[in-house]
Amino acid sequence: MTLHQKHGLRLALIIIATTLFFIANIQRVAIPGAIFDLLQGDFSADASKITFLGAIFCYIYALTQLVVGPLVDKFGGFRVMALGGIIFAVGSLIFPHSEHLLGLYLSRALLGFGAATFYLSTIREVKKYAKDKNFSLAVSYILFVGYSGGIFANAPFVSVANQIGWRNTLYGLGFITLILTIIYLILFVIFKPIHIEKKIPFSLEPFREVLSIKDNRYLYLFGATNYGIYYVLQTVIGKKFLEDFCNFEVNRAALILSLMAIISSFAGTITAFVSKCLNNKRAIIFRIFGLLSMFSMFSVLLMLSFDVHSKIIALILCIPSYIGSISPILIMALHMINRHEVSATAVSIQNFSFFMMVGLLGMITGMLMNIFEPIKQDNVLIYQNNSYLLVFGLFFVLSLIQVYFGFKIVDKAK
């Protein structure tokens, strides 16, 4: 095989991996947020049981990151991705076939495990060939494609689900996933990756090394609170909140969530570009983003407190959508702080903190919403101001924590 053919195969594998990352984001965002009411009606479940569909995905995704990081460091991204693709495809087909909540939970666990391999594996393979000065932008392009899945997971997904049913919609997505995985495995066998780091043993030492650095801890705590607020709004509660409190019709609420996903998709690239224009400075961006998060959550909290059912809230929710996409500069900051040999482990801990926070917040959100009795209208549960006051009160407290750690972060250079 010529070097040109080898590069062509490598690019094809990265493209398929990025496409699966895109589909993973559809699965992650659409369930339960986009079809919250449909699932609640079909399975006669309260908010906590439905929000747990998002939480279990995030828990498994987060915990798997701690395994995927060392595996990617040792075996390379392409090998880890092959295993993850198979598990993800299986989970994709189980979910629409399930008749009970237990089956849905099992499927979401498999989806979370498989999806956890896509991002780190792809980033690791790209890092081998991208120069440091272009790495943040390269990551932002992958995130742009991946997070674009959130666009399709709302208005387009809701539209298709309303026409052919949510089960048929997810069956179709599952079969596309299966075909892509088969193509990836065929190309993987032809490519024959040789990356295996025999010098890297399976050990807790890389985790100890990474977590012992206080600058890493500041980045993790800042990033987790920032991403947690945004992603729970995007995937769990945002659409339901717009319908219940702001009186948006279901398709219009889904359109707002798609707009939020569009903003998020472009935000990572724009922020990485701004950072590059600022001579790769990142600390000032983190501080501004922390303050914007605090402002947006406080604004929603005020409107809830004074019972102001304004459509302006939809615009306010676009703020966490933009500032939630900080992964490109977070990853670059981690690469600046940590040795190359433990860089994937450092990023895996970041992803763990992201999605563990999302899982916890999603579960707590469901519990808080159930404290006050919802009103049932046409087999749909409508949650009142008091429920959402509790939720956004929690988000506001987290935004204060985010500001604190944002001002602790300083720029590092190798």
PDB file of C-alpha atoms in Angstrom, residues 35 46 103 145 279 322:
ATOM      1  CA  ILE A  35     -39.686  13.686  22.501  1.00  0.00           C
ATOM      2  CA  ASP A  46     -43.091  10.835  35.531  1.00  0.00           C
ATOM      3  CA  GLY A 103     -35.075  -1.945  27.723  1.00  0.00           C
ATOM      4  CA  VAL A 145     -19.787  18.425  12.574  1.00  0.00           C
ATOM      5  CA  ASN A 279      -2.148  34.887  20.584  1.00  0.00           C
ATOM      6  CA  TYR A 322     -22.680  29.706  22.769  1.00  0.00           C
TER       7      TYR A 322
END
